[in-house]
Each structure stands twice: as structure tokens, then as C-alpha cells.
């Protein structure tokens, strides 16, 4: 097991049961949107990689779950869908006491990966 995956397992083990369940649900929603991602750990929280590159981070905090495409273009692209959620440039926060929005999380994942693909294509030109 890689160091990243060991850190991921340790992070998940430290979470209270209800937050761990929410994180596992968010991870499942991320993978439902794009199955060929890879688990990772970065910046002290769970991460997913796409084609070896860091794509998204997700985490649990005292009052919310965070989804971090850490690319303001994703948030800008989905601004209407994100109405009513606490957002910042590359951050989307979901209240712990609300169901996680599967469709929205899928849109975030697909938007982030589409932007990554565009960036890959531009860098290859």
C-alpha cells in the first residue's frame, strides 16, 4: 500500500462514524461520475487523481463536508447549480445535516475532468 493510501486509511479511521459514512458516500458519488479515478491523499485530506494528476479533494469538518475541485472555473461554470450552497473560488461546502447532492457532485466531477482534458489538450499543442 502506498504512503498516500496509508494516510487516506488513517484519515478515514479517525473520523466519527457518521462523518466517515458521509465521506464514503461522497467518494462513491465521485466514482459514479467517473469510474477511472484513483484514490489518493493530498493537503491532509482524501483526494482523487485523474490520469495521475490531482483532480479533487474532499473532507469532513466540524460543520460541513467540503468538495474541492480547487479550480474557480468549475465553480464559475456551475454557479447556477451551486445556488444555495456555501462556495468559494475552488470550494463547495455541504452541510453535515443535509443529504449529499449526488447529481451536483457528479456535475462537479465531470466539469473538473473536462477542464483538465482541455488543459491537457492545450499543453500538447
PDB file of C-alpha atoms in Angstrom, residues 1 8 35 38-39 43-44 56-57 73 75 81 85 90 93-95 118:
ATOM      1  CA  UNK A   1       0.000   0.000   0.000  1.00  0.00           C
ATOM      2  CA  UNK A   8      -6.088   8.068   3.469  1.00  0.00           C
ATOM      3  CA  UNK A  35     -15.058   5.318 -12.518  1.00  0.00           C
ATOM      4  CA  UNK A  38      -7.611   6.805  -8.375  1.00  0.00           C
ATOM      5  CA  UNK A  39      -7.721   7.292  -4.615  1.00  0.00           C
ATOM      6  CA  UNK A  43      -3.051  18.519   1.541  1.00  0.00           C
ATOM      7  CA  UNK A  44      -4.028  16.417   4.558  1.00  0.00           C
ATOM      8  CA  UNK A  56     -10.409  16.749  -6.478  1.00  0.00           C
ATOM      9  CA  UNK A  57     -10.119  16.817  -2.725  1.00  0.00           C
ATOM     10  CA  UNK A  73     -13.542  27.703 -13.450  1.00  0.00           C
ATOM     11  CA  UNK A  75     -17.428  26.916  -9.660  1.00  0.00           C
ATOM     12  CA  UNK A  81     -26.370  24.745  -9.877  1.00  0.00           C
ATOM     13  CA  UNK A  85     -24.545  26.183  -1.226  1.00  0.00           C
ATOM     14  CA  UNK A  90     -12.457  26.377  -5.714  1.00  0.00           C
ATOM     15  CA  UNK A  93     -19.347  23.136   1.196  1.00  0.00           C
ATOM     16  CA  UNK A  94     -22.253  20.842   2.042  1.00  0.00           C
ATOM     17  CA  UNK A  95     -23.974  20.985   5.438  1.00  0.00           C
ATOM     18  CA  UNK A 118      -8.934  20.906 -22.124  1.00  0.00           C
TER      19      UNK A 118
END
